[in-house]
PDB file of C-alpha atoms in Angstrom:
ATOM      1  CA  PHE A   6      71.233  75.274 -16.949  1.00  0.00           C
ATOM      2  CA  PRO A   7      71.441  76.387 -20.444  1.00  0.00           C
ATOM      3  CA  VAL A   8      73.365  79.708 -21.003  1.00  0.00           C
ATOM      4  CA  THR A   9      71.494  81.988 -23.202  1.00  0.00           C
ATOM      5  CA  ILE A  10      71.567  85.750 -24.010  1.00  0.00           C
ATOM      6  CA  GLN A  11      67.723  85.479 -24.574  1.00  0.00           C
ATOM      7  CA  ARG A  12      67.092  84.654 -20.868  1.00  0.00           C
ATOM      8  CA  ALA A  13      69.392  87.478 -19.638  1.00  0.00           C
ATOM      9  CA  GLU A  14      67.639  90.015 -21.920  1.00  0.00           C
ATOM     10  CA  SER A  15      64.295  88.721 -20.905  1.00  0.00           C
ATOM     11  CA  TRP A  16      65.134  88.799 -17.265  1.00  0.00           C
ATOM     12  CA  LEU A  17      66.227  92.422 -17.630  1.00  0.00           C
ATOM     13  CA  ASP A  18      63.088  93.391 -19.508  1.00  0.00           C
ATOM     14  CA  GLN A  19      61.061  91.565 -16.734  1.00  0.00           C
ATOM     15  CA  GLN A  20      62.921  93.392 -13.997  1.00  0.00           C
ATOM     16  CA  ALA A  21      62.285  96.925 -15.743  1.00  0.00           C
ATOM     17  CA  ASP A  22      58.636  96.035 -15.702  1.00  0.00           C
ATOM     18  CA  ILE A  23      58.587  95.041 -12.271  1.00  0.00           C
ATOM     19  CA  GLU A  24      60.238  98.301 -11.159  1.00  0.00           C
ATOM     20  CA  SER A  25      57.721 100.263 -13.240  1.00  0.00           C
ATOM     21  CA  ARG A  26      54.809  98.549 -11.771  1.00  0.00           C
ATOM     22  CA  LYS A  27      56.351  99.233  -8.207  1.00  0.00           C
ATOM     23  CA  ILE A  28      56.607 102.868  -8.867  1.00  0.00           C
ATOM     24  CA  LEU A  29      53.064 102.966 -10.009  1.00  0.00           C
ATOM     25  CA  GLY A  30      52.006 100.843  -6.818  1.00  0.00           C
ATOM     26  CA  PHE A  31      50.899  97.721  -8.613  1.00  0.00           C
ATOM     27  CA  ARG A  32      52.058  94.167  -7.635  1.00  0.00           C
ATOM     28  CA  THR A  33      51.727  90.937  -9.990  1.00  0.00           C
ATOM     29  CA  ARG A  34      48.749  88.981  -8.785  1.00  0.00           C
ATOM     30  CA  ILE A  35      48.238  85.161  -9.405  1.00  0.00           C
ATOM     31  CA  GLU A  36      45.433  84.703 -11.829  1.00  0.00           C
ATOM     32  CA  GLN A  37      42.616  82.741 -10.243  1.00  0.00           C
ATOM     33  CA  PRO A  38      44.690  81.088  -7.581  1.00  0.00           C
ATOM     34  CA  VAL A  39      43.765  77.852  -5.863  1.00  0.00           C
ATOM     35  CA  LYS A  40      45.851  76.727  -3.067  1.00  0.00           C
ATOM     36  CA  ILE A  41      47.123  73.106  -3.270  1.00  0.00           C
ATOM     37  CA  TYR A  42      49.809  72.815  -0.496  1.00  0.00           C
ATOM     38  CA  SER A  43      51.302  74.625   2.516  1.00  0.00           C
ATOM     39  CA  ARG A  44      54.379  73.784   4.453  1.00  0.00           C
ATOM     40  CA  GLN A  45      56.142  75.968   7.104  1.00  0.00           C
ATOM     41  CA  GLY A  46      54.438  79.133   5.866  1.00  0.00           C
ATOM     42  CA  VAL A  47      55.111  78.354   2.164  1.00  0.00           C
ATOM     43  CA  ASP A  48      51.936  78.300   0.005  1.00  0.00           C
ATOM     44  CA  VAL A  49      51.708  76.827  -3.155  1.00  0.00           C
ATOM     45  CA  PHE A  50      48.883  77.798  -5.703  1.00  0.00           C
ATOM     46  CA  ILE A  51      48.000  76.658  -9.185  1.00  0.00           C
ATOM     47  CA  ASP A  52      46.619  79.563 -11.736  1.00  0.00           C
ATOM     48  CA  LYS A  53      44.325  79.753 -14.514  1.00  0.00           C
ATOM     49  CA  TYR A  54      46.971  78.475 -16.941  1.00  0.00           C
ATOM     50  CA  THR A  55      47.570  75.236 -15.079  1.00  0.00           C
ATOM     51  CA  SER A  56      45.963  72.288 -16.747  1.00  0.00           C
ATOM     52  CA  THR A  57      42.489  71.405 -15.745  1.00  0.00           C
ATOM     53  CA  ASP A  58      43.436  67.838 -14.690  1.00  0.00           C
ATOM     54  CA  PHE A  59      46.594  68.919 -12.700  1.00  0.00           C
ATOM     55  CA  LEU A  60      44.772  68.502  -9.357  1.00  0.00           C
ATOM     56  CA  LYS A  61      43.492  64.983 -10.293  1.00  0.00           C
ATOM     57  CA  ASN A  62      47.023  63.941 -11.210  1.00  0.00           C
ATOM     58  CA  LYS A  63      48.211  62.266  -7.935  1.00  0.00           C
ATOM     59  CA  VAL A  64      51.710  61.747  -9.168  1.00  0.00           C
ATOM     60  CA  LYS A  65      52.375  65.505 -10.022  1.00  0.00           C
ATOM     61  CA  MET A  66      50.681  66.512  -6.796  1.00  0.00           C
ATOM     62  CA  LYS A  67      52.867  64.205  -4.904  1.00  0.00           C
ATOM     63  CA  HIS A  68      55.872  65.768  -6.687  1.00  0.00           C
ATOM     64  CA  VAL A  69      54.836  69.167  -5.634  1.00  0.00           C
ATOM     65  CA  LYS A  70      54.824  68.223  -2.014  1.00  0.00           C
ATOM     66  CA  LYS A  71      58.107  66.373  -2.174  1.00  0.00           C
ATOM     67  CA  SER A  72      59.677  69.358  -4.063  1.00  0.00           C
ATOM     68  CA  VAL A  73      58.728  72.146  -1.602  1.00  0.00           C
ATOM     69  CA  ASP A  74      59.566  69.795   1.472  1.00  0.00           C
ATOM     70  CA  TYR A  75      62.905  68.936  -0.176  1.00  0.00           C
ATOM     71  CA  MET A  76      63.484  72.845  -0.870  1.00  0.00           C
ATOM     72  CA  LEU A  77      62.815  73.700   2.745  1.00  0.00           C
ATOM     73  CA  SER A  78      64.961  70.776   4.152  1.00  0.00           C
ATOM     74  CA  TYR A  79      67.848  71.677   1.849  1.00  0.00           C
ATOM     75  CA  THR A  80      67.920  75.335   2.398  1.00  0.00           C
ATOM     76  CA  ARG A  81      67.674  75.185   6.134  1.00  0.00           C
ATOM     77  CA  GLY A  82      70.623  76.819   7.739  1.00  0.00           C
ATOM     78  CA  ILE A  83      71.765  78.259   4.284  1.00  0.00           C
ATOM     79  CA  ILE A  84      69.052  80.971   3.571  1.00  0.00           C
ATOM     80  CA  PRO A  85      66.016  81.995   5.802  1.00  0.00           C
ATOM     81  CA  ASN A  86      62.540  80.935   4.964  1.00  0.00           C
ATOM     82  CA  ARG A  87      60.805  84.024   4.148  1.00  0.00           C
ATOM     83  CA  LYS A  88      57.771  82.048   3.329  1.00  0.00           C
ATOM     84  CA  PRO A  89      57.423  82.606  -0.516  1.00  0.00           C
ATOM     85  CA  ARG A  90      54.299  82.040  -2.512  1.00  0.00           C
ATOM     86  CA  ILE A  91      54.747  79.350  -5.302  1.00  0.00           C
ATOM     87  CA  VAL A  92      52.611  79.033  -8.392  1.00  0.00           C
ATOM     88  CA  ILE A  93      52.506  76.040 -10.390  1.00  0.00           C
ATOM     89  CA  SER A  94      51.765  77.246 -13.902  1.00  0.00           C
ATOM     90  CA  ASP A  95      51.933  76.348 -17.621  1.00  0.00           C
ATOM     91  CA  SER A  96      54.793  77.976 -19.170  1.00  0.00           C
ATOM     92  CA  SER A  97      53.524  77.562 -22.705  1.00  0.00           C
ATOM     93  CA  LYS A  98      50.572  79.664 -21.804  1.00  0.00           C
ATOM     94  CA  ASN A  99      51.601  81.912 -19.096  1.00  0.00           C
ATOM     95  CA  PRO A 100      53.297  85.314 -20.558  1.00  0.00           C
ATOM     96  CA  LEU A 101      55.425  85.587 -17.490  1.00  0.00           C
ATOM     97  CA  PHE A 102      57.656  82.955 -18.559  1.00  0.00           C
ATOM     98  CA  VAL A 103      60.827  83.694 -20.549  1.00  0.00           C
ATOM     99  CA  ASP A 104      62.366  81.935 -23.407  1.00  0.00           C
ATOM    100  CA  VAL A 105      65.472  79.689 -22.894  1.00  0.00           C
ATOM    101  CA  ASP A 106      67.062  78.218 -25.962  1.00  0.00           C
ATOM    102  CA  GLY A 107      63.840  78.472 -28.020  1.00  0.00           C
ATOM    103  CA  ASN A 108      61.713  76.807 -25.010  1.00  0.00           C
ATOM    104  CA  LYS A 109      60.168  78.252 -22.045  1.00  0.00           C
ATOM    105  CA  ALA A 110      61.977  78.495 -18.681  1.00  0.00           C
ATOM    106  CA  SER A 111      61.355  75.520 -16.250  1.00  0.00           C
ATOM    107  CA  GLY A 112      60.898  78.103 -13.420  1.00  0.00           C
ATOM    108  CA  ILE A 113      61.059  82.012 -12.987  1.00  0.00           C
ATOM    109  CA  TYR A 114      61.039  84.448 -10.081  1.00  0.00           C
ATOM    110  CA  THR A 115      59.053  87.795 -10.431  1.00  0.00           C
ATOM    111  CA  ASP A 116      57.711  90.400  -8.233  1.00  0.00           C
ATOM    112  CA  ARG A 117      57.737  88.291  -4.915  1.00  0.00           C
ATOM    113  CA  LEU A 118      56.113  85.243  -6.706  1.00  0.00           C
ATOM    114  CA  ILE A 119      57.875  82.021  -7.749  1.00  0.00           C
ATOM    115  CA  TYR A 120      56.528  80.348 -10.688  1.00  0.00           C
ATOM    116  CA  ILE A 121      57.227  76.636 -11.734  1.00  0.00           C
ATOM    117  CA  ASP A 122      56.280  75.195 -14.827  1.00  0.00           C
ATOM    118  CA  GLN A 123      53.652  72.190 -14.211  1.00  0.00           C
ATOM    119  CA  ASN A 124      55.839  69.735 -16.029  1.00  0.00           C
ATOM    120  CA  ASN A 125      59.092  70.358 -13.750  1.00  0.00           C
ATOM    121  CA  VAL A 126      57.450  69.921 -10.374  1.00  0.00           C
ATOM    122  CA  HIS A 127      59.252  66.886 -10.012  1.00  0.00           C
ATOM    123  CA  SER A 128      62.706  68.753  -9.929  1.00  0.00           C
ATOM    124  CA  PRO A 129      63.510  70.278  -6.420  1.00  0.00           C
ATOM    125  CA  LYS A 130      66.408  72.295  -8.152  1.00  0.00           C
ATOM    126  CA  TYR A 131      64.067  74.684  -9.886  1.00  0.00           C
ATOM    127  CA  PHE A 132      62.085  75.391  -6.401  1.00  0.00           C
ATOM    128  CA  ILE A 133      65.476  76.001  -4.730  1.00  0.00           C
ATOM    129  CA  HIS A 134      66.909  78.093  -7.529  1.00  0.00           C
ATOM    130  CA  GLU A 135      64.018  80.474  -7.772  1.00  0.00           C
ATOM    131  CA  PHE A 136      63.607  80.507  -3.929  1.00  0.00           C
ATOM    132  CA  ALA A 137      67.166  81.824  -3.997  1.00  0.00           C
ATOM    133  CA  HIS A 138      66.260  84.570  -6.317  1.00  0.00           C
ATOM    134  CA  TYR A 139      63.225  85.425  -4.048  1.00  0.00           C
ATOM    135  CA  VAL A 140      65.413  85.740  -1.039  1.00  0.00           C
ATOM    136  CA  ALA A 141      68.097  87.727  -2.952  1.00  0.00           C
ATOM    137  CA  ASP A 142      65.391  90.257  -3.767  1.00  0.00           C
ATOM    138  CA  LEU A 143      65.049  90.894  -0.009  1.00  0.00           C
ATOM    139  CA  ILE A 144      68.698  91.527   0.484  1.00  0.00           C
ATOM    140  CA  PRO A 145      68.850  95.124   1.534  1.00  0.00           C
ATOM    141  CA  LYS A 146      70.295  97.504  -1.297  1.00  0.00           C
ATOM    142  CA  GLN A 147      73.449  98.444   0.827  1.00  0.00           C
ATOM    143  CA  SER A 148      74.261  94.796   1.118  1.00  0.00           C
ATOM    144  CA  GLU A 149      74.347  94.218  -2.637  1.00  0.00           C
ATOM    145  CA  PRO A 150      77.916  95.365  -2.911  1.00  0.00           C
ATOM    146  CA  MET A 151      79.012  92.374  -0.719  1.00  0.00           C
ATOM    147  CA  LEU A 152      77.147  90.035  -3.062  1.00  0.00           C
ATOM    148  CA  GLN A 153      78.914  91.506  -5.966  1.00  0.00           C
ATOM    149  CA  LYS A 154      82.185  91.501  -4.180  1.00  0.00           C
ATOM    150  CA  ALA A 155      81.819  87.715  -3.733  1.00  0.00           C
ATOM    151  CA  TYR A 156      81.058  87.166  -7.504  1.00  0.00           C
ATOM    152  CA  ASN A 157      84.044  89.445  -8.577  1.00  0.00           C
ATOM    153  CA  GLU A 158      86.408  87.716  -6.033  1.00  0.00           C
ATOM    154  CA  MET A 159      85.383  84.410  -7.529  1.00  0.00           C
ATOM    155  CA  LEU A 160      86.346  85.445 -10.943  1.00  0.00           C
ATOM    156  CA  ASP A 161      89.549  87.164  -9.830  1.00  0.00           C
ATOM    157  CA  MET A 162      90.719  83.838  -8.409  1.00  0.00           C
ATOM    158  CA  TYR A 163      90.528  82.501 -11.948  1.00  0.00           C
ATOM    159  CA  TRP A 164      92.181  85.221 -13.547  1.00  0.00           C
ATOM    160  CA  ARG A 165      95.144  85.223 -11.073  1.00  0.00           C
ATOM    161  CA  SER A 166      95.550  81.388 -11.307  1.00  0.00           C
ATOM    162  CA  ALA A 167      95.315  81.321 -15.075  1.00  0.00           C
ATOM    163  CA  LYS A 168      97.692  84.364 -15.490  1.00  0.00           C
ATOM    164  CA  VAL A 169      95.503  85.877 -18.129  1.00  0.00           C
ATOM    165  CA  LYS A 170      93.914  89.398 -18.430  1.00  0.00           C
ATOM    166  CA  LYS A 171      90.217  89.528 -17.620  1.00  0.00           C
ATOM    167  CA  ARG A 172      87.795  88.719 -20.146  1.00  0.00           C
ATOM    168  CA  LYS A 173      84.192  89.351 -20.800  1.00  0.00           C
ATOM    169  CA  LEU A 174      81.925  86.533 -19.801  1.00  0.00           C
ATOM    170  CA  VAL A 175      78.752  87.962 -21.351  1.00  0.00           C
ATOM    171  CA  ALA A 176      78.929  89.516 -24.867  1.00  0.00           C
ATOM    172  CA  ASP A 177      78.289  93.247 -25.108  1.00  0.00           C
ATOM    173  CA  ASN A 178      76.471  92.558 -28.305  1.00  0.00           C
ATOM    174  CA  PRO A 179      74.277  89.578 -28.186  1.00  0.00           C
ATOM    175  CA  ASN A 180      73.851  89.662 -32.095  1.00  0.00           C
ATOM    176  CA  ASN A 181      77.418  89.499 -32.538  1.00  0.00           C
ATOM    177  CA  ARG A 182      78.194  85.794 -32.997  1.00  0.00           C
ATOM    178  CA  GLN A 183      81.961  86.072 -32.296  1.00  0.00           C
ATOM    179  CA  GLU A 184      81.532  87.841 -29.006  1.00  0.00           C
ATOM    180  CA  VAL A 185      78.931  85.411 -27.935  1.00  0.00           C
ATOM    181  CA  ILE A 186      81.217  82.413 -28.776  1.00  0.00           C
ATOM    182  CA  GLU A 187      84.240  84.065 -27.189  1.00  0.00           C
ATOM    183  CA  ALA A 188      82.168  84.795 -23.798  1.00  0.00           C
ATOM    184  CA  GLN A 189      81.002  81.151 -23.813  1.00  0.00           C
ATOM    185  CA  LYS A 190      84.603  80.017 -24.391  1.00  0.00           C
ATOM    186  CA  TRP A 191      85.828  81.692 -21.194  1.00  0.00           C
ATOM    187  CA  ARG A 192      82.763  80.827 -19.159  1.00  0.00           C
ATOM    188  CA  LYS A 193      83.448  77.147 -19.800  1.00  0.00           C
ATOM    189  CA  LYS A 194      87.110  77.597 -18.906  1.00  0.00           C
ATOM    190  CA  VAL A 195      86.229  79.336 -15.818  1.00  0.00           C
ATOM    191  CA  SER A 196      83.719  76.826 -14.758  1.00  0.00           C
ATOM    192  CA  GLU A 197      85.812  73.922 -15.569  1.00  0.00           C
ATOM    193  CA  LYS A 198      88.659  75.473 -13.334  1.00  0.00           C
ATOM    194  CA  LEU A 199      86.740  76.442 -10.425  1.00  0.00           C
ATOM    195  CA  GLY A 200      84.140  73.765 -10.368  1.00  0.00           C
ATOM    196  CA  PHE A 201      81.317  76.378 -10.436  1.00  0.00           C
ATOM    197  CA  PRO A 202      78.443  75.870 -12.762  1.00  0.00           C
ATOM    198  CA  GLU A 203      78.534  77.787 -15.981  1.00  0.00           C
ATOM    199  CA  TYR A 204      75.396  79.530 -15.921  1.00  0.00           C
ATOM    200  CA  GLY A 205      76.234  81.288 -12.385  1.00  0.00           C
ATOM    201  CA  LEU A 206      79.079  82.953 -14.198  1.00  0.00           C
ATOM    202  CA  ARG A 207      76.831  85.397 -16.245  1.00  0.00           C
ATOM    203  CA  ASN A 208      76.029  87.784 -13.362  1.00  0.00           C
ATOM    204  CA  PHE A 209      76.104  88.083  -9.488  1.00  0.00           C
ATOM    205  CA  ASP A 210      72.181  87.441  -9.408  1.00  0.00           C
ATOM    206  CA  GLU A 211      72.647  84.066 -11.135  1.00  0.00           C
ATOM    207  CA  PHE A 212      75.752  83.437  -9.210  1.00  0.00           C
ATOM    208  CA  PHE A 213      73.911  83.631  -5.822  1.00  0.00           C
ATOM    209  CA  ALA A 214      71.090  81.480  -7.068  1.00  0.00           C
ATOM    210  CA  ILE A 215      73.350  78.799  -8.472  1.00  0.00           C
ATOM    211  CA  LEU A 216      75.503  78.913  -5.453  1.00  0.00           C
ATOM    212  CA  ILE A 217      72.463  78.306  -3.172  1.00  0.00           C
ATOM    213  CA  GLU A 218      71.259  75.672  -5.475  1.00  0.00           C
ATOM    214  CA  ASN A 219      74.698  73.732  -5.327  1.00  0.00           C
ATOM    215  CA  TRP A 220      75.613  74.850  -1.682  1.00  0.00           C
ATOM    216  CA  LYS A 221      76.146  71.220  -0.662  1.00  0.00           C
ATOM    217  CA  LYS A 222      77.351  69.982  -3.931  1.00  0.00           C
ATOM    218  CA  LEU A 223      80.288  72.202  -4.776  1.00  0.00           C
ATOM    219  CA  PRO A 224      83.779  70.777  -4.173  1.00  0.00           C
ATOM    220  CA  ALA A 225      85.292  71.641  -0.660  1.00  0.00           C
ATOM    221  CA  ASN A 226      88.318  73.934  -1.549  1.00  0.00           C
ATOM    222  CA  SER A 227      89.627  77.283  -0.420  1.00  0.00           C
ATOM    223  CA  ALA A 228      87.996  79.024  -3.274  1.00  0.00           C
ATOM    224  CA  THR A 229      84.333  77.778  -2.558  1.00  0.00           C
ATOM    225  CA  TYR A 230      85.036  78.245   1.182  1.00  0.00           C
ATOM    226  CA  ARG A 231      86.005  81.985   0.487  1.00  0.00           C
ATOM    227  CA  PHE A 232      82.788  82.896  -1.610  1.00  0.00           C
ATOM    228  CA  LYS A 233      80.494  80.829   0.517  1.00  0.00           C
ATOM    229  CA  THR A 234      81.716  82.865   3.632  1.00  0.00           C
ATOM    230  CA  LEU A 235      81.068  86.180   1.873  1.00  0.00           C
ATOM    231  CA  VAL A 236      77.652  85.263   0.847  1.00  0.00           C
ATOM    232  CA  LYS A 237      76.929  84.187   4.375  1.00  0.00           C
ATOM    233  CA  GLY A 238      77.843  87.511   5.506  1.00  0.00           C
ATOM    234  CA  VAL A 239      75.071  89.047   3.234  1.00  0.00           C
ATOM    235  CA  LEU A 240      72.492  86.322   4.460  1.00  0.00           C
ATOM    236  CA  ASP A 241      73.130  87.143   7.777  1.00  0.00           C
ATOM    237  CA  ARG A 242      71.910  90.657   7.363  1.00  0.00           C
ATOM    238  CA  LEU A 243      68.530  89.165   6.435  1.00  0.00           C
TER     239      LEU A 243
END
């Protein structure tokens, strides 16, 4: 996953918009939804931005079904199936999609809806990643400190083993190139040492999503066991 300041800022702006809509009693709606698949309570739609020939594309429709089925199979026993709604859309047209390295994100989660770009339906990892964000949004507020604790403990493992003082993994000023490069350098160091994907080091929300996405792929060691156990403690409250 590309590491970008832009995605983090766009995500924060998106969350602020979601909270304001909640206060006003609004919810994001799927624009002109057409249901194309359903499995174990998970409903999949296309919206008005999706290419008009998507339904006729047998290969893409097959990919949608395979990706959803794999997502459900992979996450079984890890996170509960809270039956999300998934929308296949065109990221180049749908304004909800945020920028990543000058390109639109492959998938996003917003206001209880998962959006996957129509050109990335062949990759189950995007479905799993955004499904994790969806489940994380359901975690009771009083349990969030436990998730934050798991994230902090993971980083503390590195600082102790490396015997260096704590460094910032995200630049305070995204326009300060030196700060950005320094933060990226340390994220790479921590990632290589712990065997944890770099993008998940930005904040505890991405830590959670990346952890779920890579739950069965992470190296089996005391570090991964520890933060998996902490996260499981949070999930057991759902």
